[in-house]
CSV table of C-alpha atoms in Angstrom, one decimal:
chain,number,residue,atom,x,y,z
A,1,UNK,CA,26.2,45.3,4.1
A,2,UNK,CA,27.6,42.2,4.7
A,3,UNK,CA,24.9,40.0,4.3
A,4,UNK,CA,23.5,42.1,1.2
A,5,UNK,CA,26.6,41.5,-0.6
A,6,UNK,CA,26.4,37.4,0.1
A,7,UNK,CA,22.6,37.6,-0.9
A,8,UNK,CA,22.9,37.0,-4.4
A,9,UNK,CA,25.4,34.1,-3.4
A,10,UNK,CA,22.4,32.6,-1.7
A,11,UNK,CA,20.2,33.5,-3.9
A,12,UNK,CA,21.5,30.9,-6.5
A,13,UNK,CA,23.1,28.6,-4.0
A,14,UNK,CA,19.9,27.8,-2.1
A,15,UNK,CA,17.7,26.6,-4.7
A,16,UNK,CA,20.6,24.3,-6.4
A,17,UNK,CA,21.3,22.7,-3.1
A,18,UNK,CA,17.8,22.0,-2.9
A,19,UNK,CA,17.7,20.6,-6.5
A,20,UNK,CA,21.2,19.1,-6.9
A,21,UNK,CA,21.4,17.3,-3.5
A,22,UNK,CA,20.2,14.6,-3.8
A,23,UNK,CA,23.0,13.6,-6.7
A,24,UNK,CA,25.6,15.2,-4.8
A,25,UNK,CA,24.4,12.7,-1.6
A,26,UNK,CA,24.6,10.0,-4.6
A,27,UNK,CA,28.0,10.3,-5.5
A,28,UNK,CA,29.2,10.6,-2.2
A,29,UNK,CA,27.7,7.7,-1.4
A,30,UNK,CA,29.3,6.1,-4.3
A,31,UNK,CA,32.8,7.6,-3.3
A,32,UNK,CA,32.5,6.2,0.1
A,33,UNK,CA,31.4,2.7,-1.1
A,34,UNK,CA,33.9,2.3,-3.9
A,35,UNK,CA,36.7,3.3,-1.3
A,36,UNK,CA,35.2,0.9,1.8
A,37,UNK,CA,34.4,-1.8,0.3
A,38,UNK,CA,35.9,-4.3,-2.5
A,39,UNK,CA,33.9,-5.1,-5.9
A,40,UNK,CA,31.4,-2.6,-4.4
A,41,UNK,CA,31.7,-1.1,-8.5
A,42,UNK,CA,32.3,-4.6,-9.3
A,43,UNK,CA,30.3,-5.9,-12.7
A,44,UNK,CA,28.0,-8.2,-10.3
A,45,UNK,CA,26.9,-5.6,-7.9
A,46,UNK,CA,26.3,-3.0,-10.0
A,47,UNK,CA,24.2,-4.6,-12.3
A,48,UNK,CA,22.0,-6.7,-9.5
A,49,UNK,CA,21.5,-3.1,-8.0
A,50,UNK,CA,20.2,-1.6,-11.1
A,51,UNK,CA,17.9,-4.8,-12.0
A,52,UNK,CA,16.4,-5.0,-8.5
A,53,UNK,CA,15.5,-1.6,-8.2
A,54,UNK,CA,14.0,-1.0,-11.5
A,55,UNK,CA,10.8,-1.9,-10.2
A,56,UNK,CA,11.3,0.6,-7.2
A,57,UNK,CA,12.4,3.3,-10.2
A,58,UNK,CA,9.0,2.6,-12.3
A,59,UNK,CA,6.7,2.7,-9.1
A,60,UNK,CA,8.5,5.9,-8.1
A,61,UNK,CA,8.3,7.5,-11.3
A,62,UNK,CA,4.5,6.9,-11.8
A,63,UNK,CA,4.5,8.5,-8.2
A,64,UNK,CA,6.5,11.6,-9.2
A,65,UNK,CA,3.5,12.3,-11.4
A,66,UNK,CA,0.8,12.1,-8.8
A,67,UNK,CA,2.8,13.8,-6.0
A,68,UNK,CA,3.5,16.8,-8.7
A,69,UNK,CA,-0.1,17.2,-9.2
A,70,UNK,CA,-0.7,17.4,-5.3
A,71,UNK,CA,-2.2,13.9,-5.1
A,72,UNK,CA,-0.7,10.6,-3.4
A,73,UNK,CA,-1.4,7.3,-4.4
A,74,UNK,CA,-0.7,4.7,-1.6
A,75,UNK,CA,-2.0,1.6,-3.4
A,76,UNK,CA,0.9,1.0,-5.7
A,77,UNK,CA,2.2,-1.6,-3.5
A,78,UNK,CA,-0.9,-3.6,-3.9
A,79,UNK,CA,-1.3,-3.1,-7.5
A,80,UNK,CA,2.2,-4.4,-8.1
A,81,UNK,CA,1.7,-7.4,-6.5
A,82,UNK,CA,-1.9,-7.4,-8.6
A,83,UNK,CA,-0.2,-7.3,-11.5
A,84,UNK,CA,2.9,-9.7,-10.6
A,85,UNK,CA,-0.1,-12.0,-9.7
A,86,UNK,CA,-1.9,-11.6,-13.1
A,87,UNK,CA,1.1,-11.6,-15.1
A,88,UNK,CA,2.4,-14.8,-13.5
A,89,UNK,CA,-1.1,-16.5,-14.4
A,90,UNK,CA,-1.1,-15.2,-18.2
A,91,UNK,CA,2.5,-16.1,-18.6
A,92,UNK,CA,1.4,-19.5,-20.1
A,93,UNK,CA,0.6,-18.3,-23.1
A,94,UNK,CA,4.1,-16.4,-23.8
A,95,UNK,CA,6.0,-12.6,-22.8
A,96,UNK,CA,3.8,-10.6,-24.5
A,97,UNK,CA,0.1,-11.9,-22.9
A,98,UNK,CA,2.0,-12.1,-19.5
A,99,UNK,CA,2.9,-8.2,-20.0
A,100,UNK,CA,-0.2,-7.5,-20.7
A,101,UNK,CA,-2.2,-8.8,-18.2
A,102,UNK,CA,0.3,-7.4,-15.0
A,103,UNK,CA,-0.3,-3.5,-17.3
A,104,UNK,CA,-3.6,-4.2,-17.3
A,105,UNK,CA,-4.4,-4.7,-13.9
A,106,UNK,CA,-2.9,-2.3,-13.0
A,107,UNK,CA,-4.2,0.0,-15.2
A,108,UNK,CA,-7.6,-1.0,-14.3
A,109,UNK,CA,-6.8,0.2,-10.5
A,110,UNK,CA,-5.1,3.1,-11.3
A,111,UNK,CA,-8.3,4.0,-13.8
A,112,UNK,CA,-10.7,3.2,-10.8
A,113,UNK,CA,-8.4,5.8,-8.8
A,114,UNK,CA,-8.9,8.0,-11.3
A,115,UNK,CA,-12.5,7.8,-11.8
A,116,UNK,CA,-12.8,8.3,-7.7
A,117,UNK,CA,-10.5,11.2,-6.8
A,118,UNK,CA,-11.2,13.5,-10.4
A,119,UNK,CA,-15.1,12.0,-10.6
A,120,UNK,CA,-15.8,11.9,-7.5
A,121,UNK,CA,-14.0,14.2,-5.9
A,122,UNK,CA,-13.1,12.1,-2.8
A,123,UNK,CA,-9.5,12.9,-1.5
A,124,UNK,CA,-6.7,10.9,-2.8
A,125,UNK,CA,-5.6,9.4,0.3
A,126,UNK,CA,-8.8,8.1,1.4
A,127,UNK,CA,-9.4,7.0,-2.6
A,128,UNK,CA,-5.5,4.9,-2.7
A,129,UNK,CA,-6.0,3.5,0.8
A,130,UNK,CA,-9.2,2.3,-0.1
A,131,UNK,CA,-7.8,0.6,-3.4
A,132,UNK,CA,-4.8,-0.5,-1.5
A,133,UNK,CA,-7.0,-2.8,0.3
A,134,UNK,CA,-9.0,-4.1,-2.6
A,135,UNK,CA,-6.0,-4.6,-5.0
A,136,UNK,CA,-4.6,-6.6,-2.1
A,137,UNK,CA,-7.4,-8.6,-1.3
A,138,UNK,CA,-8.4,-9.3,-5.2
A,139,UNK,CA,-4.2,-10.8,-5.4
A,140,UNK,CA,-4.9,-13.1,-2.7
A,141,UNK,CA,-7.7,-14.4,-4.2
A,142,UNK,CA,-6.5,-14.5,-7.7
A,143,UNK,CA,-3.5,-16.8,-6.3
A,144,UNK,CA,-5.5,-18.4,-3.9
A,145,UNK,CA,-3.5,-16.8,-0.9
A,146,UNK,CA,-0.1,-18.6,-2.1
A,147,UNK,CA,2.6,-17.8,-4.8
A,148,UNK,CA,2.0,-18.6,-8.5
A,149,UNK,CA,4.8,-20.1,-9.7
A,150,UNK,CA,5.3,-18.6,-13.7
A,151,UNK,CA,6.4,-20.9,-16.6
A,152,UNK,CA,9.4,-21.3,-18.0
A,153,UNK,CA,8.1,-23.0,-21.2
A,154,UNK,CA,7.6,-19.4,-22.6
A,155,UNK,CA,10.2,-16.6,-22.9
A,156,UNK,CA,8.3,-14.7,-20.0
A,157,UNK,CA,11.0,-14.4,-16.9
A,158,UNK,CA,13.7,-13.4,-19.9
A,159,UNK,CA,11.8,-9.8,-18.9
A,160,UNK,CA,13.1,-10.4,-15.2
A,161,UNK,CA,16.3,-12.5,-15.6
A,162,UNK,CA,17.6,-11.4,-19.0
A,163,UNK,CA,20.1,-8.8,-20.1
A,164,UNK,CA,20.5,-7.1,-23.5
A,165,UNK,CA,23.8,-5.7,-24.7
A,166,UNK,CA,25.1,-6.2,-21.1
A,167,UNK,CA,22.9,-4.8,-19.3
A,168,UNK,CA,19.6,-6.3,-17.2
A,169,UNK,CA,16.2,-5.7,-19.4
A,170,UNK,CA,14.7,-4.6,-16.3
A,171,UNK,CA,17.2,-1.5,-16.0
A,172,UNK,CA,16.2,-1.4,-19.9
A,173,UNK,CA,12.8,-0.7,-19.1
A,174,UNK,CA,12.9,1.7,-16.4
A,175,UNK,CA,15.4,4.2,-17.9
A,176,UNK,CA,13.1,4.2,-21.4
A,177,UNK,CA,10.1,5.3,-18.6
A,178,UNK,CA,12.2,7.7,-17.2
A,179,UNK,CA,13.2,9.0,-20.6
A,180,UNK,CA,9.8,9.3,-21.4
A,181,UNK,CA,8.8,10.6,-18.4
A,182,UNK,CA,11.9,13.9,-18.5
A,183,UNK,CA,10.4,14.8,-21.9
A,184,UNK,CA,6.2,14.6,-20.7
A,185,UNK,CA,7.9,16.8,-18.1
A,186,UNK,CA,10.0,19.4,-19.3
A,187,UNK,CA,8.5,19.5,-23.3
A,188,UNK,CA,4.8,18.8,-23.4
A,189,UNK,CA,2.1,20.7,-22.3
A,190,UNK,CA,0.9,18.2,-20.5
A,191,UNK,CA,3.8,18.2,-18.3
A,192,UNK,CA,3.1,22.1,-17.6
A,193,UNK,CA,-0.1,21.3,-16.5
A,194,UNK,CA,0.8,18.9,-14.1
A,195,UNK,CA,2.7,21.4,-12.2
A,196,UNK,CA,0.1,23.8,-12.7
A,197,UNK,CA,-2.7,21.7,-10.7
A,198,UNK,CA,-0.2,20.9,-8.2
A,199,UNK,CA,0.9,24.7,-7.7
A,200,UNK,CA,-2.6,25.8,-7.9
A,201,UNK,CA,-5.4,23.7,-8.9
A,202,UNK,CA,-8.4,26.5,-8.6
A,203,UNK,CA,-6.5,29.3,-10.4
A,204,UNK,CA,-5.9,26.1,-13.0
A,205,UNK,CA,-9.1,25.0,-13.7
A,206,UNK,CA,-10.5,29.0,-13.6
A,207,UNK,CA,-7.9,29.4,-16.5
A,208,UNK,CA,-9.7,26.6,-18.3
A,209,UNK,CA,-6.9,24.2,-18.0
A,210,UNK,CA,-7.8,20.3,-18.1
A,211,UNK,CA,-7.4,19.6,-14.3
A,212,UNK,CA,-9.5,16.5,-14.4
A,213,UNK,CA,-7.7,14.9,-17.2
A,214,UNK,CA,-4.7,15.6,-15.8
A,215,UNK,CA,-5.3,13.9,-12.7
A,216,UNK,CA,-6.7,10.9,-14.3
A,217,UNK,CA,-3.8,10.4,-16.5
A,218,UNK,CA,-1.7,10.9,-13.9
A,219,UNK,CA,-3.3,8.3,-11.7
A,220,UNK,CA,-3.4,5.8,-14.6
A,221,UNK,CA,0.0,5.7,-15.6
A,222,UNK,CA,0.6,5.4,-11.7
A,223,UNK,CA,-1.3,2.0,-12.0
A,224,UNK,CA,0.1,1.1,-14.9
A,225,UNK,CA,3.7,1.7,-13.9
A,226,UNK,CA,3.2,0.0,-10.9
A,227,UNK,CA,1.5,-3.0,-13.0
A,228,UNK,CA,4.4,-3.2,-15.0
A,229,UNK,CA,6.9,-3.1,-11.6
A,230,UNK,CA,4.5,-6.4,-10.6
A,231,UNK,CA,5.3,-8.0,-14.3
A,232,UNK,CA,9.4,-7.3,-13.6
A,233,UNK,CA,8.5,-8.9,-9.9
A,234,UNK,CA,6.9,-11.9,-11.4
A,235,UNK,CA,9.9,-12.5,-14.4
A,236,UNK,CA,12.7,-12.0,-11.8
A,237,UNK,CA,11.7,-13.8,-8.9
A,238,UNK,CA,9.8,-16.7,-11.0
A,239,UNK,CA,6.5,-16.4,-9.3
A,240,UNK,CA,3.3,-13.6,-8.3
A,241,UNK,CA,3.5,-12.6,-5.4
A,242,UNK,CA,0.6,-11.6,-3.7
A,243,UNK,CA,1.8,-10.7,-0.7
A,244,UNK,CA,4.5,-8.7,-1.9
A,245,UNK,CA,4.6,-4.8,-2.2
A,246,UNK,CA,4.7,-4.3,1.1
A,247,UNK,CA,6.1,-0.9,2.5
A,248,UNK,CA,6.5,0.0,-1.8
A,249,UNK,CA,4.5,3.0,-1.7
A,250,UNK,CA,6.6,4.3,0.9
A,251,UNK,CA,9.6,3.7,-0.9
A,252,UNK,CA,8.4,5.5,-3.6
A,253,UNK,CA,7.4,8.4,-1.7
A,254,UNK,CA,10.7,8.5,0.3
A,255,UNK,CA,12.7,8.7,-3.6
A,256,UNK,CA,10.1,11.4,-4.9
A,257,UNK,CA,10.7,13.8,-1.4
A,258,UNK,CA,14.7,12.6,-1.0
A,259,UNK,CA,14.4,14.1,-5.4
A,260,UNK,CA,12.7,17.2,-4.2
A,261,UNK,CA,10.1,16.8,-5.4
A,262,UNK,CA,7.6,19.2,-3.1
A,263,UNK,CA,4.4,16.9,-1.4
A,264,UNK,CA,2.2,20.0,-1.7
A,265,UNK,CA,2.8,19.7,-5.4
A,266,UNK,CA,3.4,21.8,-8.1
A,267,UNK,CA,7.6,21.4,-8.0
A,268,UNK,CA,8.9,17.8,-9.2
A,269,UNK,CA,12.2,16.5,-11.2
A,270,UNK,CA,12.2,13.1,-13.1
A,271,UNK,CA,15.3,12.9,-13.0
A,272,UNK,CA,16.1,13.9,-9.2
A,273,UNK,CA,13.4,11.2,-8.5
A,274,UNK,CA,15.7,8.6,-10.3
A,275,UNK,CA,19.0,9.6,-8.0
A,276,UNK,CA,16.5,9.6,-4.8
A,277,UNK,CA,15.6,5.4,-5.8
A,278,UNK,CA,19.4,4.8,-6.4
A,279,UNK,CA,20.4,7.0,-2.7
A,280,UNK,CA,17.9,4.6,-1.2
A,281,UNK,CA,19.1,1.1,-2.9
A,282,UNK,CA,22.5,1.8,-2.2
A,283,UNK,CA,22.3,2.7,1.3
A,284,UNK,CA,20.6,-0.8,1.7
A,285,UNK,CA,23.2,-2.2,0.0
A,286,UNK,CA,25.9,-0.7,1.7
A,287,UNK,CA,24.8,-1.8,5.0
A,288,UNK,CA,24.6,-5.4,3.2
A,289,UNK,CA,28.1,-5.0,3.1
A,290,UNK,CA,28.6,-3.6,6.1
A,291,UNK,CA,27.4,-6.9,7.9
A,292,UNK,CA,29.5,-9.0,5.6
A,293,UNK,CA,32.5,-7.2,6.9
A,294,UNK,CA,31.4,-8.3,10.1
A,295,UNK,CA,31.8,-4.7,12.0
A,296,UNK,CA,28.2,-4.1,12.3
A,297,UNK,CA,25.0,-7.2,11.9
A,298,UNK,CA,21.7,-5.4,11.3
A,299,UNK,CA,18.5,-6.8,10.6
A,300,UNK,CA,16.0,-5.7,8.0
A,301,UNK,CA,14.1,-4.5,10.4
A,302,UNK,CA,16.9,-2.4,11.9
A,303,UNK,CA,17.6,-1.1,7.9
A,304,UNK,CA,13.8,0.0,7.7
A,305,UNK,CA,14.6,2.0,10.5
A,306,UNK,CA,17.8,3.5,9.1
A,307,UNK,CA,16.0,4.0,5.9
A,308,UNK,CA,13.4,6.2,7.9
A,309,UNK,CA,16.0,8.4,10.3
A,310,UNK,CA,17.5,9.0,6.4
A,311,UNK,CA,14.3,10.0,5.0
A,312,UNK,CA,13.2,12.4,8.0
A,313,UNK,CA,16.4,13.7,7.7
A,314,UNK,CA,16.4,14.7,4.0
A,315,UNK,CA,13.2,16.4,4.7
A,316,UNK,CA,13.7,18.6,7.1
A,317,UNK,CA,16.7,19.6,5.5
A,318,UNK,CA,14.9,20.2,2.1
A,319,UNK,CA,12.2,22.4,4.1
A,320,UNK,CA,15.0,24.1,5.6
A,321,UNK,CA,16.3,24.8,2.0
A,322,UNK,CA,13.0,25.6,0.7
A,323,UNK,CA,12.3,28.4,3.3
A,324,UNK,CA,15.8,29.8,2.7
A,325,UNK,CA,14.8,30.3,-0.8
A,326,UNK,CA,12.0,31.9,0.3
A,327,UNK,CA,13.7,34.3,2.5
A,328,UNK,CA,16.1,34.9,-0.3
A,329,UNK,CA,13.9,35.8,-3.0
């Protein structure tokens, strides 16, 4: 009788833990940091977190998308430091050609993803690994395997390095995407069929829904997005980078999953995936100042390693929650 009478308790309890954590583990992060450390909400630190990881946020967001439809696309890395590449050599010839050419390349990857996985109907991993490589390899060959510096004749790295009303244009850019991408989400029908092909892409497409043009759009904006990461890259850091991207993918994996956001598909938040790419910039930056305080010196490669324990973590707690709201229901 007991455990009847708390059902209902964990009925509703469950499923908001499984939604909600992931902003509850934000602000407790942000609790602990503002308590440990000084200027940790300082002016400076808060605003260099938000512009660095707006590129993270905009490759994460486009990966939201794909993961949601039951897809994965590990080639974002590469196209991001495709379009940094391209972006950097346009920039020349002022912001706007310099935007346009990072978008575009990666739109053209994410459109050849597209055209393989929903065309073609060759899985999505074996699809994004194979355009991993050949976004990578076309970057190094673009900058002749070294970093293209961008110029600072034209307004360009103002897209990187500038702020508006206070606040970085990066950050700008990626809370307008993830404005955006909340009302595709939750108001379109577009967004309902995104988690439709993800929750069940045969009974979609025998109810006559678009699954293919779902899963190119989907793939497209993931290119684009992570085109448009590359141009921030180029404008902040004053060159293309064509070896950089590195390990981005799973970044942006790790903030989808730590948001919730189901790999099998079909369940997804935008807005959860945004908490998950702050939880994972701050931790970095909280062990950044945990070696300034001297208690502790860790590598980078020791904070990858952190990074992951966190990330397993997360998920098997969120299975956990997941097939307690199972048992619940």
């Amino acid at each position: 009788m007991a455990d009847l009478a708390l059902r209902p308790e964990r009925r509703s309890l469950v499923p908001a833990l499984s939604r909600y954590g992931v902003v509850l583990a934000l602000i407790a992060l942000i609790l602990f940091g503002a308590f440990r450390y000084d200027n940790f909400l300082g002016a400076f630190n808060v605003l260099t977190v938000l512009r660095y990881n707006a590129m993270f946020a905009l490759v994460a967001l486009g990966m939201c998308f794909v993961i949601m439809t039951g897809g994965i696309d590990l080639s974002v890395g590469s196209t991001a430091a495709l379009g940094s590449v391209a972006a950097a050599l346009a920039s020349p010839y002022g912001l706007v050609p310099g935007l346009l050419a990072g978008v575009g390349a990666g739109l053209a990857v994410g459109l050849i993803n597209a055209f393989v996985i929903a065309g073609l109907n060759i899985l999505p991993f074996i699809a994004t690994l194979a355009t991993m490589l050949g976004a990578s390899g076309t970057a190094l060959l673009l900058a002749g395997n070294q970093s293209v510096s961008v110029s600072y004749d034209t307004s360009f790295v103002e897209l990187g390095q500038g702020d508006l009303l206070g606040f970085p244009i990066p950050a700008w850019i990626a809370l307008a995407a993830y404005i955006a991408g909340s009302i595709i989400l939750n108001f379109t029908a577009y967004g309902r069929y995104v988690l439709a092909v993800g929750g069940a892409e045969d009974a979609t497409r025998l109810m006559g829904l678009p699954v293919q043009r779902v899963k190119v759009l989907v793939y497209a904006a993931s290119g684009a997005l992570a085109g448009l990461a590359g141009v921030i890259l180029a404008a902040q850091f004053g060159a293309g980078q064509p070896i950089e991207g590195v390990g981005w993918e799973l970044f942006a994996i790790a903030s989808v999953v730590v948001g919730g956001t189901l790999l099998t598909g079909g369940v997804g938040s935008v807005g959860a995936t945004l908490a998950g790419v702050l939880l994972l910039g701050l931790i970095f930056n909280i062990l950044n100042f945990e070696n300034g305080l001297g208690w502790i010196s860790l590598s980078a490669y020791w904070q990858s390693v952190i990074r992951g324990a966190f990330l397993l973590l997360v998920v098997v707690i969120q299975a956990r929650l997941v097939a307690r709201s199972d048992d619940v229901i």
